Coordinates of C-alpha atoms in Angstrom, one line a residue:
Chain A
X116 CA 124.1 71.8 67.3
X117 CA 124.8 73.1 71.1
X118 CA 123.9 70.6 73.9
X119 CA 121.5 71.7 76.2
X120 CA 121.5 71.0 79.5
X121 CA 117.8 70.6 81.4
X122 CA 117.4 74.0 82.4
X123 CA 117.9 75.1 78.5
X124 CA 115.7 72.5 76.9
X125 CA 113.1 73.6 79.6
X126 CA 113.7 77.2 78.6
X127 CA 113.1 76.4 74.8
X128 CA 110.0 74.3 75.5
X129 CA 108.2 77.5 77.3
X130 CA 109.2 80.0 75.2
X131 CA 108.0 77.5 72.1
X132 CA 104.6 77.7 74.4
X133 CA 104.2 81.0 75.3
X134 CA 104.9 81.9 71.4
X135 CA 102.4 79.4 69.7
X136 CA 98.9 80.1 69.2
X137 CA 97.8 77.7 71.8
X138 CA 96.1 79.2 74.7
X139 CA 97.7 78.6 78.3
X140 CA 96.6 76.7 81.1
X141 CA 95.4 79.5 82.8
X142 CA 91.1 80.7 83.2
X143 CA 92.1 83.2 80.5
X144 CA 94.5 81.2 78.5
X145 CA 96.8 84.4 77.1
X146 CA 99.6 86.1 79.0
X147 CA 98.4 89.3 80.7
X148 CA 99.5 92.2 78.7
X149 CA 100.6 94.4 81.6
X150 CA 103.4 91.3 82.6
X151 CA 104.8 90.9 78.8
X152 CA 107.2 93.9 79.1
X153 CA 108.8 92.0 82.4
X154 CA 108.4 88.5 80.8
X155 CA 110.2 89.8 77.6
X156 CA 113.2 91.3 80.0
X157 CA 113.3 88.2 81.9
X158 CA 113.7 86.0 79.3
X159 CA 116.3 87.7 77.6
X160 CA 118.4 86.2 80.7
X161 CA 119.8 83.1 79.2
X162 CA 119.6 82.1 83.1
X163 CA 115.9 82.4 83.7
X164 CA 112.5 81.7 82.1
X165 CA 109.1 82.9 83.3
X166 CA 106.6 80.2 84.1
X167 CA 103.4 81.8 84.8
X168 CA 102.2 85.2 85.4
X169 CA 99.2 87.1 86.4
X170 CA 99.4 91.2 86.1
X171 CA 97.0 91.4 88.8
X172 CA 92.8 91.2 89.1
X173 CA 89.6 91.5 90.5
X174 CA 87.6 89.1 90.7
X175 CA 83.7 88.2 92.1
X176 CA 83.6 84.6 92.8
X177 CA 80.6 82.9 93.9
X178 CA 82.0 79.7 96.6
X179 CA 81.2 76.0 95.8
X180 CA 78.2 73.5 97.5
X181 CA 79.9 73.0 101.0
X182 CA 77.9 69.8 101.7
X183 CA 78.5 66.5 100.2
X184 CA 77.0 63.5 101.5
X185 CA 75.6 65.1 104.4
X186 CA 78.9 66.4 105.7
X187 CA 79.8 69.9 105.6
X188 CA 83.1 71.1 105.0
X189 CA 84.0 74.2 106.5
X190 CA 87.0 76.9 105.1
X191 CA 87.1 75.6 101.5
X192 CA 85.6 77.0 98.8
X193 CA 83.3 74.2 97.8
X194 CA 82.7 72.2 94.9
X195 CA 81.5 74.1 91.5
X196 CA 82.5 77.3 92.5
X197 CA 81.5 80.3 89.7
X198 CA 83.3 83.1 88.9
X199 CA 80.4 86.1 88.6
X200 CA 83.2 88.7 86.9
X201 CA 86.8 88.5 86.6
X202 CA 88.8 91.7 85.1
X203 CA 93.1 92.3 84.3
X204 CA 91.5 95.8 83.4
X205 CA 92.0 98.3 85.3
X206 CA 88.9 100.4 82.9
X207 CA 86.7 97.4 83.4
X208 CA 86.2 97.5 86.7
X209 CA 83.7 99.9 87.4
X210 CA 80.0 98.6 86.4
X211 CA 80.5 95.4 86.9
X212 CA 77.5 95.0 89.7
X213 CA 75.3 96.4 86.8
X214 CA 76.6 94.1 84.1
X215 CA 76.0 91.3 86.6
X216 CA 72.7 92.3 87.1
X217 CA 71.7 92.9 83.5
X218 CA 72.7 89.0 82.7
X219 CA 69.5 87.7 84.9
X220 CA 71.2 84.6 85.8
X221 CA 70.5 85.1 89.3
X222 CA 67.9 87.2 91.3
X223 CA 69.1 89.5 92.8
X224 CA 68.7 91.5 95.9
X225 CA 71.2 94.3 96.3
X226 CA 71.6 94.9 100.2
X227 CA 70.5 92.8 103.0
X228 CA 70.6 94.5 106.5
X229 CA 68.9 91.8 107.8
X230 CA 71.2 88.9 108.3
X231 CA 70.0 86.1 110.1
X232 CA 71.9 83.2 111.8
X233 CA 69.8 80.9 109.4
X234 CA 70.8 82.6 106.4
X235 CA 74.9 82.8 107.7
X236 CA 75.9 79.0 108.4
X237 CA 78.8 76.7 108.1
X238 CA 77.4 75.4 104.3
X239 CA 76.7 79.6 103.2
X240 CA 78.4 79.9 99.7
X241 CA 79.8 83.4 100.3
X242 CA 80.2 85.8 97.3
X243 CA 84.1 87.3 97.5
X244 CA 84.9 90.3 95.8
X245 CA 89.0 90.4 95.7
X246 CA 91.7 92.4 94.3
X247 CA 94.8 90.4 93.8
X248 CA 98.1 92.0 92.5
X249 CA 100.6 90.5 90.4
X250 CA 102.3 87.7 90.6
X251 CA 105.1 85.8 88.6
X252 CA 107.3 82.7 88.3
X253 CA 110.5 82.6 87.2
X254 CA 112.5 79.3 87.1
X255 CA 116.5 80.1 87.1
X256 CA 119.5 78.1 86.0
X257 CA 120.8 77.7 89.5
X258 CA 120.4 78.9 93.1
X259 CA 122.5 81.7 92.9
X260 CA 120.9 83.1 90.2
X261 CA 117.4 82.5 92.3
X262 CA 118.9 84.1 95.2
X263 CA 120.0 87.6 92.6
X264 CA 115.9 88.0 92.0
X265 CA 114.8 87.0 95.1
X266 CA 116.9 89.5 96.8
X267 CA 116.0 92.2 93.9
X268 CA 112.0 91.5 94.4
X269 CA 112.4 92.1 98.1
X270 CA 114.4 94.8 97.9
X271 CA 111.4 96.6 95.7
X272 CA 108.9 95.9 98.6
X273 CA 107.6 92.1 97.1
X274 CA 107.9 91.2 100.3
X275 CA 106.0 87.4 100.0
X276 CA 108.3 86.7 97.3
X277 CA 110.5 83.1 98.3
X278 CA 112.6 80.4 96.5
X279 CA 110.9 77.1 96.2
X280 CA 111.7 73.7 94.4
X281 CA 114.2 73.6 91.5
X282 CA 115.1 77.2 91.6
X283 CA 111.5 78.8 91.0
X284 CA 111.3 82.0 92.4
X285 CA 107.6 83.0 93.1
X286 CA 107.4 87.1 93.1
X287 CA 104.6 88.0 94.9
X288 CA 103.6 91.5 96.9
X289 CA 100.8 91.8 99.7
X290 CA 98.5 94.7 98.0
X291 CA 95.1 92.6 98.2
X292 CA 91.7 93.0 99.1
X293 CA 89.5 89.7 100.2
X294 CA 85.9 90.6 101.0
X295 CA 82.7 88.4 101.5
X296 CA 80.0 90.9 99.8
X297 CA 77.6 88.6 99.9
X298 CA 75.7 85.5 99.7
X299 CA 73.4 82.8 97.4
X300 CA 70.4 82.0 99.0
X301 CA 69.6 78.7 97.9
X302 CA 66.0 78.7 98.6
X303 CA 65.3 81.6 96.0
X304 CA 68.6 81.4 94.0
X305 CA 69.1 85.0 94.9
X306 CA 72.2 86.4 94.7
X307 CA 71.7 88.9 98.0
X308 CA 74.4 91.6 99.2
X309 CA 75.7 92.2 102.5
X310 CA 76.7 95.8 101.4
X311 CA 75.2 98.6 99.7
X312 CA 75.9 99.3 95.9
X313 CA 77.7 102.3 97.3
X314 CA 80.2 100.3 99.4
X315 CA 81.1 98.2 95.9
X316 CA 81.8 101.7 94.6
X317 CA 84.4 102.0 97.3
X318 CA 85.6 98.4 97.4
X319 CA 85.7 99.2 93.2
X320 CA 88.1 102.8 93.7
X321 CA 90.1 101.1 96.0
X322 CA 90.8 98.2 93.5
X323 CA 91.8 101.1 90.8
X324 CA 94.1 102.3 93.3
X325 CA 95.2 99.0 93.5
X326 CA 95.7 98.2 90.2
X327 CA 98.0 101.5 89.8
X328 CA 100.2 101.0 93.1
X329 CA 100.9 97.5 91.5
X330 CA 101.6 98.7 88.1
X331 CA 104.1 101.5 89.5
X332 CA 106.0 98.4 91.6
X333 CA 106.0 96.5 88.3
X334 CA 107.6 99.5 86.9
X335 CA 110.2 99.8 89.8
X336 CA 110.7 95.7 89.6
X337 CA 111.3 95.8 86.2
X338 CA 113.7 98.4 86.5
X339 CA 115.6 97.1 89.3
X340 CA 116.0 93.7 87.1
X341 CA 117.2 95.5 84.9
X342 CA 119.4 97.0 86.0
X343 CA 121.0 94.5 88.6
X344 CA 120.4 91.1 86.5
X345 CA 120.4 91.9 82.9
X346 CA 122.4 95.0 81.9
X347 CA 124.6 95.2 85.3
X348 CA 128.1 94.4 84.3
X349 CA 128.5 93.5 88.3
X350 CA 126.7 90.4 87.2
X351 CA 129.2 88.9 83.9
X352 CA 127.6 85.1 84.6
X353 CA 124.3 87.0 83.6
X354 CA 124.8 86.6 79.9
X355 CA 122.1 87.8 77.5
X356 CA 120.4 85.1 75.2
X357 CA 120.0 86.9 71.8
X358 CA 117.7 83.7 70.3
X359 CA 115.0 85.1 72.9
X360 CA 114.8 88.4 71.7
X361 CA 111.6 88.9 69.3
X362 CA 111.6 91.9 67.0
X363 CA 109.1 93.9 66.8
X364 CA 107.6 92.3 63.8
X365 CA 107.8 88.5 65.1
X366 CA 105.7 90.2 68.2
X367 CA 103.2 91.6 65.4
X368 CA 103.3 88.0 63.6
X369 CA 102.9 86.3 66.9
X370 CA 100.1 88.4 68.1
X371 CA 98.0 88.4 64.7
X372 CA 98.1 84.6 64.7
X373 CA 97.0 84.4 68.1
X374 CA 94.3 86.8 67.5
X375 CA 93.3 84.5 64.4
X376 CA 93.3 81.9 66.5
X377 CA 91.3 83.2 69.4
X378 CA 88.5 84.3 66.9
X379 CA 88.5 80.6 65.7
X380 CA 88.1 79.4 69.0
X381 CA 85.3 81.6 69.8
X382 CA 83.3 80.8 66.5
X383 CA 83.9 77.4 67.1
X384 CA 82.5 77.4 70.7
X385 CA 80.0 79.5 69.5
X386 CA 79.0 76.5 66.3
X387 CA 79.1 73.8 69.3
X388 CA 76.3 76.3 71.5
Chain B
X88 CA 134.1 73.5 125.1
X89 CA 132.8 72.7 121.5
X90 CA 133.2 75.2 118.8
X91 CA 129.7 76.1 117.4
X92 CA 129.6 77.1 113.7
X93 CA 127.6 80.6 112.8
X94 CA 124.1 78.7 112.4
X95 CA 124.8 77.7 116.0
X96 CA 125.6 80.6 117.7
X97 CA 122.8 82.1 116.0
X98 CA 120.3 80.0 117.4
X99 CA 121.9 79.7 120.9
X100 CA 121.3 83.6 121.1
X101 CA 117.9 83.0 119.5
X102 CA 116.9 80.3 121.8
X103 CA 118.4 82.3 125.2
X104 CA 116.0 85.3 124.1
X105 CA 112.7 82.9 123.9
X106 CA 114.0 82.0 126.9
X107 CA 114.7 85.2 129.0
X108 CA 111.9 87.4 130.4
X109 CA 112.4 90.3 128.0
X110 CA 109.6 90.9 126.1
X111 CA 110.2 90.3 122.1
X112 CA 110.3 92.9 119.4
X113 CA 106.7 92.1 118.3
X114 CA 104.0 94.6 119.3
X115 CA 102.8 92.4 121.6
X116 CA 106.0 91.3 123.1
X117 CA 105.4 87.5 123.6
X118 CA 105.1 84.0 121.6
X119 CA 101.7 83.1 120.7
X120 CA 100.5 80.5 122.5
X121 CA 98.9 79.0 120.1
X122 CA 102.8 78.8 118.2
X123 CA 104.3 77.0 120.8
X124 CA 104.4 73.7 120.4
X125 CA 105.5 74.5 117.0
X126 CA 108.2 76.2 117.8
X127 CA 109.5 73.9 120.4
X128 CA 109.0 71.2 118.3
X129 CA 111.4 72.4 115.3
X130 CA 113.8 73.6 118.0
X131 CA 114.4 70.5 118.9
X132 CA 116.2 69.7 115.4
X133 CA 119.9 70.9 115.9
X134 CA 119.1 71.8 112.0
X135 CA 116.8 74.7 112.7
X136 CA 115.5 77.3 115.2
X137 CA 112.3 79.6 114.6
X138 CA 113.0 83.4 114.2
X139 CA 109.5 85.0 114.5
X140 CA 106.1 83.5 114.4
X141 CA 102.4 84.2 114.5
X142 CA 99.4 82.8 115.2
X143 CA 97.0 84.0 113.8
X144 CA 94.8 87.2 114.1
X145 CA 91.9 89.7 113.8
X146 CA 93.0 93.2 113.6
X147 CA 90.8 96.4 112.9
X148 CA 93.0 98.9 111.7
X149 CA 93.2 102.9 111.2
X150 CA 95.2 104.1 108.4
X151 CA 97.5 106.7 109.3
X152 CA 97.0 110.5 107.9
X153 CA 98.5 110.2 104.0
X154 CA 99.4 113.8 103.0
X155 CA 102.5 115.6 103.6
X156 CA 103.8 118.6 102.6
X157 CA 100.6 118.7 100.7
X158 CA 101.2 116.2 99.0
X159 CA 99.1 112.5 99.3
X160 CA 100.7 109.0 99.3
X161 CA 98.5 106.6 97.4
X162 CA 98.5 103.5 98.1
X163 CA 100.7 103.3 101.8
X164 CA 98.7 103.0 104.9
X165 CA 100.3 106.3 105.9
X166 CA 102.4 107.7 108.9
X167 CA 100.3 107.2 113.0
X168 CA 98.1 104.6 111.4
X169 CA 96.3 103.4 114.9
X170 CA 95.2 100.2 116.1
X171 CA 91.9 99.9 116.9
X172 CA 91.8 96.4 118.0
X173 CA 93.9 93.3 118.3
X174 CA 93.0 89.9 119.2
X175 CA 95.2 86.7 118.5
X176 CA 92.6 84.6 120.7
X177 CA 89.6 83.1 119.1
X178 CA 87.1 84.4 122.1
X179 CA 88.2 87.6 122.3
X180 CA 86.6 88.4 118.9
X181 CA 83.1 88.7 119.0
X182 CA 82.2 92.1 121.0
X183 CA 85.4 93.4 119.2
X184 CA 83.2 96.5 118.1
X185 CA 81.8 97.2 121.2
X186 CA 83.9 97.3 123.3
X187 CA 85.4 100.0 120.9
X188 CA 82.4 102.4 120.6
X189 CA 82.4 102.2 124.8
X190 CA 86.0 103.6 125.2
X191 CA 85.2 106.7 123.3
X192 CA 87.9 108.1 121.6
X193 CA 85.8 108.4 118.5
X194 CA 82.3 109.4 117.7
X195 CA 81.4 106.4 115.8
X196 CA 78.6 106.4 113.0
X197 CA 77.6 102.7 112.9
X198 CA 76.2 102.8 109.1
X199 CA 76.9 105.2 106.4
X200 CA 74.6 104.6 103.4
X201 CA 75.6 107.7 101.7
X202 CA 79.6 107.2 100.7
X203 CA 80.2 110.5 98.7
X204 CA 83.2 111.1 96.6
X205 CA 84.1 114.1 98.8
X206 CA 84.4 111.6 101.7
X207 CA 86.1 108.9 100.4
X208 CA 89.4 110.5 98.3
X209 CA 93.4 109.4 97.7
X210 CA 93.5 110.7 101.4
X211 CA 90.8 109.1 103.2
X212 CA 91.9 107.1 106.3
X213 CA 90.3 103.9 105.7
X214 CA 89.6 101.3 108.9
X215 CA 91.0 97.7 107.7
X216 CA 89.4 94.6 109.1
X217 CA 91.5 92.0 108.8
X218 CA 92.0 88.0 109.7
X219 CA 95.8 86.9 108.6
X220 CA 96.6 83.3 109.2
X221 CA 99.7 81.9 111.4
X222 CA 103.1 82.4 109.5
X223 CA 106.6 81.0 110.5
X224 CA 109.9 81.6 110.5
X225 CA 112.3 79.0 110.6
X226 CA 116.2 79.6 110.2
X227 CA 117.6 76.3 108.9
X228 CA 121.4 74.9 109.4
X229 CA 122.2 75.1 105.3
X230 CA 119.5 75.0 101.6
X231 CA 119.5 71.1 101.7
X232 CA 117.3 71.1 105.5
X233 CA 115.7 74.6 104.0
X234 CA 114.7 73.1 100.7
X235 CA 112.7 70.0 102.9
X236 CA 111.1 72.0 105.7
X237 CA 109.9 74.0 102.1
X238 CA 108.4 71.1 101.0
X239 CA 106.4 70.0 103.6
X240 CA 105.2 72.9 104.3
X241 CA 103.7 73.3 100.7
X242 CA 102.6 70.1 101.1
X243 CA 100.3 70.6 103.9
X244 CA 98.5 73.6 102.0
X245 CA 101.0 76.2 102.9
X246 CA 101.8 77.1 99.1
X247 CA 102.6 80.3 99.6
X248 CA 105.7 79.7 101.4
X249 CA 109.4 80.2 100.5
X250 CA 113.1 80.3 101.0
X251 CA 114.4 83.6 101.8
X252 CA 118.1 84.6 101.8
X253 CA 120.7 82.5 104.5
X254 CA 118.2 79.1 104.4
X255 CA 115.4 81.5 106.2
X256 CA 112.3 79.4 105.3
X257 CA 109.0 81.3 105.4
X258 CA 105.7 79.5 106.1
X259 CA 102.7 81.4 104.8
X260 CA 98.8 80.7 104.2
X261 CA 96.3 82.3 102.2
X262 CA 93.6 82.5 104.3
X263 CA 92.8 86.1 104.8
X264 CA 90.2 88.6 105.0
X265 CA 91.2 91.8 104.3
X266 CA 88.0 94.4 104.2
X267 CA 88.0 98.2 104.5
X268 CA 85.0 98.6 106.6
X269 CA 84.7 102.5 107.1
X270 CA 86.9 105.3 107.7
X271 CA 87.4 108.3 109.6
X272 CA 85.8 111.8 109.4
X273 CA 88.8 114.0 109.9
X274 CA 86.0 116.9 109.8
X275 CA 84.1 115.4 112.8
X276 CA 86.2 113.5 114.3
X277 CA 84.3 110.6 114.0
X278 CA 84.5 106.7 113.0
X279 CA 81.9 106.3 110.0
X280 CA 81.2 102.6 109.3
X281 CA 80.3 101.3 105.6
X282 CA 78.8 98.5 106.6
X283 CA 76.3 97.5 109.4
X284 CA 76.7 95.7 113.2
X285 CA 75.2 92.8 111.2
X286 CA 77.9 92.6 108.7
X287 CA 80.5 92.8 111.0
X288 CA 79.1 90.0 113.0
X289 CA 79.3 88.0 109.5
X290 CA 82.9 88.9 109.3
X291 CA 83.6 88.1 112.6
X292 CA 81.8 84.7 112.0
X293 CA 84.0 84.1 109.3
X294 CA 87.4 85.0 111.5
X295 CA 85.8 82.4 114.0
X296 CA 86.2 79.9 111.1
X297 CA 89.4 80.8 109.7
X298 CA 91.2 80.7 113.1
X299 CA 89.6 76.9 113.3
X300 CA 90.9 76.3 109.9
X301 CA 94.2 77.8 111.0
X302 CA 94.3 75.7 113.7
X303 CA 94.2 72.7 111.4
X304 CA 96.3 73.2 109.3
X305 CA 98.8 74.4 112.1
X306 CA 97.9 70.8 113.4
X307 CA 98.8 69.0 109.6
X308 CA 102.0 70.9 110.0
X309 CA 103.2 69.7 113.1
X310 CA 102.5 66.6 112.4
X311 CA 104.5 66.4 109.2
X312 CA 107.1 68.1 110.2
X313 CA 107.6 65.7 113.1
X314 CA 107.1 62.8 111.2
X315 CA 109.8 64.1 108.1
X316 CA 111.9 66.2 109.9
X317 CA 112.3 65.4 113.7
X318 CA 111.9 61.5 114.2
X319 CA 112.1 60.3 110.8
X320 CA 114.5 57.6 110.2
X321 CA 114.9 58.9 106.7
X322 CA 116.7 61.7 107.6
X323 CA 119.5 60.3 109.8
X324 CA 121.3 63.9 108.7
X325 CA 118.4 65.7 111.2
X326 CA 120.0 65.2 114.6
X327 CA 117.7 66.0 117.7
X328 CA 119.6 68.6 119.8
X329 CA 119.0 67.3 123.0
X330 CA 120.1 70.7 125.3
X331 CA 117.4 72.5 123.8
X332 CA 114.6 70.3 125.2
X333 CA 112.7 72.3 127.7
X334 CA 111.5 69.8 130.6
X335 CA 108.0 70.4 131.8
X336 CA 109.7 72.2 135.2
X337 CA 111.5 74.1 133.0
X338 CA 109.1 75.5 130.8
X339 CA 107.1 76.6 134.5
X340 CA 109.7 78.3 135.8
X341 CA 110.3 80.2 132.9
X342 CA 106.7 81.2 132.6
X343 CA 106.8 82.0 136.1
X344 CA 109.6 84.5 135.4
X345 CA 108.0 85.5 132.5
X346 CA 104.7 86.4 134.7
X347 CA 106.4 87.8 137.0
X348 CA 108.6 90.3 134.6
X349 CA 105.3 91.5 133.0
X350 CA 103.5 91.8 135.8
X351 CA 106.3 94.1 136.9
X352 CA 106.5 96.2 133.9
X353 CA 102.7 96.7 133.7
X354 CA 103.0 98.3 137.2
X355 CA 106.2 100.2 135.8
X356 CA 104.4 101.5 133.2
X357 CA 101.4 102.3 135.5
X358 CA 103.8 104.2 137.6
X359 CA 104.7 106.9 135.1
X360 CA 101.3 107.8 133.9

């Protein structure tokens, strides 16, 4: 048997994880499906691994209590924050205002013009309706090999990309939306919107817009990694690491026992209810 | 005379241009304030020297027009995109919107309930509200300085920071607002608003807090960075480089040139209208 070094027996150990059935550390716990094409590529490189990865989302998040023990604490996003609808689908996001409504966890009122200093204050848990693109890591074997992506994700307009500790390379592109739509007024627990319906219909086309700007960069990044880290024979240390390659049918395997699992999950979460 | 090395002729030509009366490349053509003490600070390490910097701001933004040739750019904020305002100084934010309906270069339409699909397309010129945080530049001697002025930033809450290519450190935040707020009539001629004067007093609210927040964190930063970089007696390898303190008298005069320079171009300017 080979040696590895640490890089290598890193490597294995995420690509043994992102394989199993397990689900990930992340909300969602699977790996977007928009980011396995890139993911796949990149691993293919016996000189890098992907760490973590998100294809890019939007996301209604209702902020945390700001106030604990009589002190408020201002710019975070408090305690026991709640995610009201989070979507890597680019068909799911329209409706979500009316799904969110249908669930009756929360009054709602759908526009305020009315906003009052009283209602608006320090301790306000906002409601933030975002779009945020995608985003990967990518651990390499050395800085050199960090410095190759970095330079290749800039150069394909990633432009918040950066090295950080031990080689990680964080890809990362500034196609976002951040918008306070709203608020929870605590006397009522009523969910009330700054914005009419009709202005969630534009923040919701822009976000599909979004989503296909950063699907067409993903395209060009994938490309471009391709072609300059991978397959380039101006880059011979870049050597190809065949044991990463699935076939087809190990991706088929993999994905039916993850889908076994899932279900599982789910009718045991369901048994525990 | 003692031979500098490339780092240091680099930031001797960096540090004469702070220095001299010419106003910057940036669109406003000056340091922020605000950056200062930051910047002199870390150029007082004969290890690194700040490239470009800023504070902190609110912008309202007009795309520019999106179609050429026929044909629409999705996603790019298009070619004579137009600044509506600017402001990297916490008062100068409310009254923003104001002030911009009394100078009259638009019709403005303060609400639009009705968003219709004809008016809001792939083309439509969309106004951006926006609050982005301070970032920093910092040009560091060789990886091993880059790799710690990384790490403290991340460690004071700047995680989206990163090495770039030649040691260039970049120090980023992620506190932003980024909202589209209305857009412009081409038909008309006129600014139509989503939202209402209320809502935009919320965002502006929320600006006001996220330039305090800034602040802090700009504070944090300092701080460590002085602390771990500049006098630390764990890094005997950082060496202060004492002809790049600025005495008090210094700094004066230079502002005083400064004043004087811009006061003159101003009047230049003023000339050839």
């Amino acid at each position: 048997m080979a040696v590895q070094n640490a890089f290598e027996q890193k490597k294995r150990a995420i690509l043994n994880e992102i394989g199993s059935a397990q689900p990930d550390l992340s909300p969602k716990g699977t790996i977007d499906e928009l980011c396995l094409p890139i993911i796949d590529l990149i691993n293919t490189s016996a000189d890098m691994v992907t760490t973590s990865s998100c294809s890019g989302r939007v996301s209604v998040f209702l902020e945390g209590t700001k106030s604990y023990n009589g002190e408020v604490k201002i710019g975070g996003k408090g305690q026991g924050g709640k995610w009201l609808y989070v979507t890597h689908n680019r068909e799911k996001v329209l409706g979500w205002l009316d799904d969110l409504r249908s669930k009756n966890e929360f009054a709602f009122e759908a526009f305020s013009k009315q906003i009052s200093s009283e209602q608006v204050t320090g301790s306000t848990r906002y409601i933030l309706y975002k779009y945020e693109p995608f985003i990967l890591h990518v651990k390499c074997r050395d800085f050199e090999i960090a410095s190759k992506l970095y330079n290749v994700a800039m150069s394909c307009g990633f432009r918040e990309s950066g090295i950080g500790s031990n080689n990680l390379v964080a890809i990362r592109i500034n196609i976002k939306l951040d918008v306070p739509i709203g608020y929870l007024d605590e006397n009522s627990d009523t969910l009330r919107l700054f914005v009419s319906s009709e202005y969630v219909g534009v923040l919701d086309t822009l976000s599909l817009s979004k989503f296909d700007e950063n699907i067409r960069k993903m395209h060009v990044l994938y490309d471009k990694i391709d072609n300059e880290l991978i397959n380039s024979a101006s880059n011979p240390n870049l050597r190809i690491d065949a044991a990463t390659i699935e076939t087809k049918e190990e991706r088929r395997e993999r994905k039916k026992k993850q889908g076994i699992e899932r279900q599982r999950q789910i009718k045991s979460a369901q048994n525990t209810l």
